[in-house]
Amino acid sequence: MRFLRTYRKPAKLEFFTTLLLILSTILALAVYNSPLRGIYKYIFDKTYIFSSFTLHTFINDFLMSIFFLVAGLEIKYEILHGNLSSLKKSSFPVLASIGGVVVPALIFFHFNKNTPYLNGICIPISTDIAFAVGLFSIFRKKLNTSLKIFLLSLAIVDDLISIAAIGIIYSLDLNLDYFTIALIILCVLCIANLVFNVESITYYLIGGACLWYFIHLSGVHSTVSGILLALAIPSKSTNYSLSTLERLQRVLVPINSLIVIPLFAFANTGISLNYNLDFSKAPTLSLGIIVGLCVGKPLGIMLFSYISCLLGIAEKPSYINWSSIFLVSLIAGVGFTMSIFISEIAFIRDAALINIAKMSILMSALISLCSTSMAILIYSFISKKYKGEYNHNSNKYRIS
């Protein structure tokens, strides 16, 4: 899903992932609002696996663990070797990302305090990096290519905060017995890495499947197992040219980009578009999501990054200016995949609220996409105009 330094997939894959995500969403909306709705609901709501999992829950609970494992591998690499490997490198995007989480959460809280919708507070805090990178790829000729580093660093920290929120806020009653077994499995995997130098991908995937199972039984949301498994994956190699982390990325990144993300979108964006979707039942929920993502996300990123530089806590990278950071903050306001995923967890027992939340997420994504596109075009036009005037004046000066 992301441009990994350790797995240099073709740049076109990022754009193709975004395209598949959009097509999956449009197809799900079209199917759900046609005579085929019954077939769609039957396929995803019928119990298939061990008489306890529907296809919908299998995608959200198991396949999305792969999504989080890929995110975890990237976070681990960036902390060890990449843009988050030192305080100087990480302080600016980390503080900007914290702002992009805190301000949307505060906006949502303002609209929904003392309401039954407060459980959705984490819905507007997330950035959909698939959409963000795809949008960046579309306008890459009009933007400084170095901005991608800042965007990815921002998204990595955003993912880490979102994963922590899912594990802490949306876990059910904890079963200590199963959770202890899960921790023992994690310790065994870490010992295999640190003590015995085990580098077998198969070993870690089998151990990861066991970890997922007991995390699921413990009451902690099962997708957290993906980020925990990433902690145990070796980042150095003695027997191979690539580390286990890098080899696992080569296997999982295409699966995640081309199968897991589009399938998740198709399974979770079946929303009724008819008049029965009554936003008046939860107006503050809708407002909290839309304003949080479209206004709160850019405002938080800009506010925290500017104040951190003003106070000398962080230093803005020399390769970007404040106008460029504002454009990135608008791109970060598209919270599609993670926001939908969190809405499914937050309102798991209320289908009406889930539909309202999903529609609000779709609306905010469209608003963010339109505002980002307009801002980039205006920025490109102004930059080109000033550059042309500068060149004209320079030539005139040289002639005279």
Coordinates of C-alpha atoms in Angstrom, one line a residue:
M1 CA 0.0 0.0 0.0
R2 CA 2.8 2.4 0.6
F3 CA 6.1 3.3 -1.1
L4 CA 8.4 1.2 1.1
R5 CA 12.1 1.9 1.1
T6 CA 12.7 -1.8 1.6
Y7 CA 10.4 -2.9 -1.1
R8 CA 10.6 -0.7 -4.1
K9 CA 7.5 -1.6 -6.0
P10 CA 6.7 0.2 -9.2
A11 CA 5.2 3.6 -8.6
K12 CA 2.3 2.7 -10.8
L13 CA 1.1 0.1 -8.2
E14 CA 0.3 2.9 -5.8
F15 CA -1.9 4.6 -8.4
F16 CA -3.4 1.3 -9.4
T17 CA -4.3 0.5 -5.8
T18 CA -6.1 3.8 -5.5
L19 CA -8.0 3.2 -8.8
L20 CA -9.0 -0.3 -7.5
L21 CA -10.2 1.3 -4.2
I22 CA -12.4 3.8 -6.1
L23 CA -13.8 1.2 -8.5
S24 CA -14.6 -1.2 -5.6
T25 CA -16.4 1.6 -3.8
I26 CA -18.4 2.6 -6.9
L27 CA -19.2 -1.1 -7.6
A28 CA -20.4 -1.8 -4.1
L29 CA -22.6 1.3 -4.1
A30 CA -24.1 0.3 -7.5
V31 CA -24.7 -3.3 -6.5
Y32 CA -26.2 -2.4 -3.1
N33 CA -28.6 0.1 -4.7
S34 CA -29.8 -2.3 -7.4
P35 CA -31.9 -5.5 -7.4
L36 CA -28.6 -7.3 -6.7
R37 CA -28.6 -6.1 -3.0
G38 CA -30.1 -9.4 -1.8
I39 CA -27.2 -11.4 -3.4
Y40 CA -24.6 -8.9 -2.0
K41 CA -26.0 -9.2 1.6
Y42 CA -26.3 -13.0 1.3
I43 CA -22.7 -13.4 0.2
F44 CA -21.2 -11.2 2.9
D45 CA -23.6 -12.0 5.8
K46 CA -23.9 -15.8 5.4
T47 CA -21.8 -17.8 7.9
Y48 CA -19.1 -19.8 6.1
I49 CA -16.1 -20.4 8.3
F50 CA -16.3 -22.6 11.4
S51 CA -19.9 -21.6 11.8
S52 CA -18.8 -18.3 13.5
F53 CA -17.4 -16.1 10.8
T54 CA -19.3 -14.4 7.9
L55 CA -17.3 -13.4 4.9
H56 CA -17.7 -9.8 6.1
T57 CA -16.2 -10.5 9.5
F58 CA -13.5 -12.7 8.0
I59 CA -12.4 -9.7 5.8
N60 CA -12.6 -7.2 8.6
D61 CA -11.0 -9.4 11.3
F62 CA -8.6 -11.6 9.5
L63 CA -7.6 -10.1 6.2
M64 CA -7.3 -6.6 7.7
S65 CA -4.7 -8.2 10.0
I66 CA -2.6 -8.5 6.9
F67 CA -3.2 -4.8 6.3
F68 CA -2.0 -4.0 9.8
L69 CA 1.0 -6.3 9.5
V70 CA 2.1 -4.5 6.4
A71 CA 1.7 -1.2 8.2
G72 CA 3.6 -2.6 11.2
L73 CA 6.5 -3.7 9.1
E74 CA 6.8 -0.3 7.6
I75 CA 6.5 1.5 10.9
K76 CA 9.3 -0.8 12.3
Y77 CA 11.5 -0.2 9.3
E78 CA 11.1 3.6 9.5
I79 CA 11.8 3.6 13.3
L80 CA 14.9 1.5 12.8
H81 CA 16.3 2.9 9.6
G82 CA 14.1 5.5 8.0
N83 CA 12.5 8.9 8.5
L84 CA 11.6 8.2 12.1
S85 CA 15.0 6.8 13.1
S86 CA 16.2 9.9 14.9
L87 CA 14.6 12.7 17.0
K88 CA 15.7 15.3 14.4
K89 CA 14.1 13.4 11.5
S90 CA 10.9 12.4 13.3
S91 CA 9.9 15.4 15.5
F92 CA 8.3 17.5 12.7
P93 CA 6.1 14.8 11.1
V94 CA 5.3 13.2 14.5
L95 CA 4.1 16.5 16.0
A96 CA 2.2 17.4 12.8
S97 CA 0.5 14.0 12.8
I98 CA -0.4 14.3 16.5
G99 CA -2.1 17.6 15.6
G100 CA -3.9 15.8 12.8
V101 CA -5.3 13.4 15.4
V102 CA -6.0 15.6 18.4
V103 CA -7.9 18.4 16.6
P104 CA -10.4 16.2 14.7
A105 CA -11.0 14.2 17.9
L106 CA -11.7 17.5 19.8
I107 CA -14.1 18.6 17.0
F108 CA -15.9 15.3 17.1
F109 CA -16.1 15.5 20.9
H110 CA -17.5 19.0 20.7
F111 CA -20.4 17.9 18.5
N112 CA -21.0 14.6 20.2
K113 CA -20.4 15.0 23.9
N114 CA -23.3 13.7 26.0
T115 CA -24.6 11.7 23.0
P116 CA -24.6 8.0 22.3
Y117 CA -22.3 8.6 19.3
L118 CA -19.2 9.5 21.3
N119 CA -17.8 6.0 20.7
G120 CA -17.0 7.1 17.1
I121 CA -14.4 9.7 18.2
C122 CA -11.6 7.8 16.4
I123 CA -13.4 7.8 13.0
P124 CA -12.1 11.3 11.9
I125 CA -8.5 10.8 13.1
S126 CA -7.3 8.6 10.3
T127 CA -5.6 9.2 7.0
D128 CA -6.2 6.8 4.1
I129 CA -2.7 6.6 2.7
A130 CA -3.8 4.6 -0.4
F131 CA -6.0 7.6 -1.5
A132 CA -3.4 10.1 -0.3
V133 CA -0.5 8.6 -2.3
G134 CA -2.7 8.0 -5.3
L135 CA -3.8 11.7 -5.2
F136 CA -0.2 12.7 -4.8
S137 CA 0.7 10.5 -7.8
I138 CA -1.9 12.2 -10.0
F139 CA -0.5 15.7 -9.2
R140 CA 3.2 14.6 -8.8
K141 CA 4.3 16.9 -11.7
K142 CA 2.8 19.9 -10.0
L143 CA 4.3 19.1 -6.6
N144 CA 7.7 18.9 -5.1
T145 CA 8.5 15.2 -5.1
S146 CA 10.3 15.5 -1.7
L147 CA 6.9 16.2 -0.2
K148 CA 6.1 12.4 -0.5
I149 CA 8.6 11.7 2.3
F150 CA 6.7 14.1 4.6
L151 CA 3.4 12.7 3.6
L152 CA 4.5 9.1 4.2
S153 CA 6.1 10.0 7.6
L154 CA 2.9 11.7 8.6
A155 CA 0.8 8.7 7.5
I156 CA 3.0 6.2 9.4
V157 CA 2.6 8.0 12.7
D158 CA -1.1 8.4 12.0
D159 CA -1.4 4.7 11.5
L160 CA 0.5 3.9 14.7
I161 CA -1.9 6.2 16.7
S162 CA -5.0 4.7 15.0
I163 CA -3.8 1.1 15.7
A164 CA -3.2 2.1 19.4
A165 CA -6.7 3.6 19.6
I166 CA -8.3 0.4 18.1
G167 CA -6.4 -1.7 20.6
I168 CA -7.3 0.4 23.7
I169 CA -10.7 1.9 23.0
Y170 CA -12.5 -0.7 20.9
S171 CA -11.4 -3.9 22.5
L172 CA -14.1 -6.0 24.3
D173 CA -13.9 -7.4 27.8
L174 CA -10.4 -8.8 28.2
N175 CA -10.0 -12.6 28.8
L176 CA -6.7 -12.8 30.6
D177 CA -6.2 -16.5 30.0
Y178 CA -6.3 -16.2 26.2
F179 CA -4.4 -12.9 26.3
T180 CA -1.6 -14.5 28.3
I181 CA -1.4 -17.3 25.8
A182 CA -1.1 -14.7 23.0
L183 CA 1.7 -12.9 24.9
I184 CA 3.5 -16.3 25.4
I185 CA 3.3 -16.9 21.6
L186 CA 4.7 -13.4 20.9
C187 CA 7.5 -14.0 23.4
V188 CA 8.4 -17.3 21.6
L189 CA 8.5 -15.5 18.2
C190 CA 10.7 -12.7 19.6
I191 CA 13.1 -15.3 21.2
A192 CA 13.3 -17.2 17.9
N193 CA 14.3 -13.9 16.3
L194 CA 16.7 -12.5 18.9
V195 CA 18.2 -15.7 20.4
F196 CA 18.0 -18.4 17.7
N197 CA 18.2 -16.1 14.6
V198 CA 15.2 -17.9 12.9
E199 CA 14.6 -16.3 9.5
S200 CA 11.9 -18.5 8.1
I201 CA 8.9 -16.6 6.8
T202 CA 6.8 -19.7 7.2
Y203 CA 7.7 -20.0 10.9
Y204 CA 6.6 -16.4 11.6
L205 CA 3.4 -16.7 9.5
I206 CA 2.3 -19.8 11.3
G207 CA 3.2 -18.2 14.7
G208 CA 1.3 -15.1 13.6
A209 CA -1.8 -17.2 12.8
C210 CA -1.8 -18.7 16.3
L211 CA -1.2 -15.2 17.7
W212 CA -4.2 -13.9 15.8
Y213 CA -6.4 -16.7 17.0
F214 CA -5.7 -16.1 20.7
I215 CA -5.8 -12.3 20.4
H216 CA -9.3 -12.8 18.8
L217 CA -10.4 -15.0 21.7
S218 CA -9.0 -12.6 24.3
G219 CA -11.4 -9.7 23.4
V220 CA -8.7 -7.4 22.1
H221 CA -9.5 -6.6 18.5
S222 CA -7.8 -9.3 16.4
T223 CA -6.2 -6.9 13.9
V224 CA -3.9 -5.8 16.6
S225 CA -2.1 -9.1 16.1
G226 CA -0.7 -7.8 12.8
I227 CA 1.2 -5.0 14.5
L228 CA 2.3 -7.3 17.3
L229 CA 3.7 -9.8 14.8
A230 CA 5.6 -7.1 13.1
L231 CA 7.6 -6.5 16.4
A232 CA 8.9 -10.1 16.2
I233 CA 9.9 -10.1 12.5
P234 CA 13.8 -10.0 12.0
S235 CA 15.0 -6.7 10.4
K236 CA 18.5 -8.0 9.8
S237 CA 19.7 -11.1 8.0
T238 CA 22.7 -13.5 8.2
N239 CA 21.6 -16.2 5.8
Y240 CA 19.8 -14.2 3.0
S241 CA 20.6 -11.1 0.9
L242 CA 17.4 -9.6 2.3
S243 CA 16.1 -9.6 5.8
T244 CA 12.9 -11.5 6.8
L245 CA 11.2 -8.1 7.1
E246 CA 12.1 -7.2 3.5
R247 CA 11.2 -10.7 2.1
L248 CA 7.9 -10.7 3.9
Q249 CA 7.1 -7.2 2.4
R250 CA 7.8 -8.6 -1.1
V251 CA 5.1 -11.2 -0.4
L252 CA 2.5 -9.2 1.4
V253 CA 2.6 -5.7 -0.2
P254 CA 1.1 -6.8 -3.5
I255 CA -1.5 -9.0 -1.7
N256 CA -2.4 -6.1 0.5
S257 CA -2.5 -3.5 -2.3
L258 CA -4.3 -5.5 -4.9
I259 CA -6.6 -7.9 -2.9
V260 CA -7.1 -6.9 0.8
I261 CA -7.7 -3.2 0.4
P262 CA -10.1 -3.3 -2.7
L263 CA -11.9 -6.3 -1.1
F264 CA -12.4 -4.5 2.1
A265 CA -13.7 -1.4 0.3
F266 CA -16.2 -3.6 -1.7
A267 CA -17.4 -5.4 1.4
N268 CA -17.8 -2.3 3.5
T269 CA -19.2 0.4 1.2
G270 CA -22.5 -1.3 0.5
I271 CA -24.6 1.7 1.6
S272 CA -28.2 2.6 0.8
L273 CA -28.4 5.8 -1.1
N274 CA -32.2 6.2 -0.9
Y275 CA -34.3 8.5 1.2
N276 CA -34.4 6.0 4.1
L277 CA -30.9 7.0 5.2
D278 CA -32.1 9.5 7.8
F279 CA -29.2 11.8 8.8
S280 CA -31.6 13.7 11.2
K281 CA -31.3 10.7 13.5
A282 CA -27.7 11.4 14.2
P283 CA -26.8 14.9 12.8
T284 CA -24.0 15.5 15.3
L285 CA -22.4 12.2 14.3
S286 CA -22.3 13.2 10.6
L287 CA -21.1 16.8 11.5
G288 CA -18.4 15.4 13.7
I289 CA -17.0 13.2 11.0
I290 CA -17.2 15.6 8.1
V291 CA -15.9 18.7 9.9
G292 CA -13.3 16.6 11.7
L293 CA -11.8 15.2 8.5
C294 CA -12.3 18.1 6.2
V295 CA -11.4 20.9 8.6
G296 CA -9.9 19.4 11.7
K297 CA -7.3 17.3 10.0
P298 CA -5.6 20.1 7.9
L299 CA -6.1 22.6 10.8
G300 CA -4.4 20.2 13.3
I301 CA -1.5 19.4 11.1
M302 CA -0.8 23.1 10.2
L303 CA -1.3 24.3 13.8
F304 CA 0.9 21.8 15.6
S305 CA 3.6 21.9 13.0
Y306 CA 3.7 25.7 13.0
I307 CA 3.6 26.0 16.8
S308 CA 6.3 23.3 17.2
C309 CA 8.6 25.2 14.9
L310 CA 7.8 28.5 16.6
L311 CA 8.7 27.0 20.0
G312 CA 11.9 25.4 18.6
I313 CA 10.6 21.9 19.4
A314 CA 10.9 20.8 15.8
E315 CA 12.5 22.0 12.6
K316 CA 10.7 22.2 9.3
P317 CA 12.6 20.3 6.6
S318 CA 14.4 22.7 4.2
Y319 CA 13.0 21.0 1.1
I320 CA 9.4 22.0 1.8
N321 CA 7.6 25.3 2.4
W322 CA 4.4 26.1 4.4
S323 CA 2.2 26.2 1.2
S324 CA 3.4 22.6 0.4
I325 CA 2.6 21.5 4.0
F326 CA -0.9 22.9 3.7
L327 CA -1.4 20.9 0.5
V328 CA -0.2 17.7 2.2
S329 CA -2.6 18.5 5.2
L330 CA -5.5 18.7 2.7
I331 CA -4.5 15.3 1.2
A332 CA -4.4 13.8 4.7
G333 CA -8.0 14.8 5.2
V334 CA -9.1 11.8 3.1
G335 CA -9.8 9.2 5.8
F336 CA -11.6 6.6 3.8
T337 CA -10.3 3.0 4.6
M338 CA -9.3 3.3 8.2
S339 CA -12.3 5.5 9.0
I340 CA -14.8 3.0 7.6
F341 CA -13.0 0.2 9.4
I342 CA -13.3 2.1 12.7
S343 CA -16.9 2.9 12.1
E344 CA -17.6 -0.8 11.8
I345 CA -16.0 -1.4 15.2
A346 CA -17.4 1.7 17.0
F347 CA -21.1 1.0 16.1
I348 CA -20.9 -2.8 15.7
R349 CA -24.4 -3.4 17.0
D350 CA -26.2 -0.5 15.2
A351 CA -26.4 -0.9 11.4
A352 CA -28.2 2.5 11.0
L353 CA -25.3 4.4 12.7
I354 CA -22.7 2.5 10.6
N355 CA -24.5 3.5 7.4
I356 CA -24.7 7.2 8.5
A357 CA -21.0 7.1 9.5
K358 CA -20.0 5.5 6.2
M359 CA -22.0 8.0 4.1
S360 CA -20.4 10.9 6.1
I361 CA -17.0 9.4 5.4
L362 CA -17.8 9.2 1.7
M363 CA -19.0 12.8 1.7
S364 CA -15.9 14.0 3.5
A365 CA -13.7 12.1 1.1
L366 CA -15.3 13.8 -1.9
I367 CA -15.0 17.2 -0.2
S368 CA -11.4 16.6 0.6
L369 CA -10.6 15.3 -2.9
C370 CA -12.3 18.4 -4.5
S371 CA -10.7 20.9 -2.2
T372 CA -7.2 19.3 -2.5
S373 CA -7.5 19.2 -6.3
M374 CA -8.5 22.9 -6.5
A375 CA -5.8 23.9 -4.0
I376 CA -3.1 22.1 -6.0
L377 CA -4.2 23.6 -9.3
I378 CA -4.3 27.1 -7.8
Y379 CA -0.9 26.6 -6.1
S380 CA 0.5 25.3 -9.4
F381 CA -0.9 28.3 -11.4
I382 CA 0.4 30.9 -8.9
S383 CA 3.8 29.2 -8.7
K384 CA 4.1 29.1 -12.5
K385 CA 3.0 32.7 -12.8
Y386 CA 5.5 34.0 -10.2
K387 CA 8.2 31.9 -11.7
G388 CA 7.4 33.3 -15.2
E389 CA 7.5 36.9 -13.8
Y390 CA 10.8 36.2 -12.0
N391 CA 12.4 34.8 -15.2
H392 CA 11.0 37.7 -17.3
N393 CA 12.4 40.3 -14.8
S394 CA 15.8 38.4 -14.7
N395 CA 16.1 38.4 -18.5
K396 CA 15.1 42.1 -18.6
Y397 CA 17.8 42.9 -16.1
R398 CA 20.4 40.9 -18.0
I399 CA 19.6 42.6 -21.3
S400 CA 19.7 46.1 -19.8

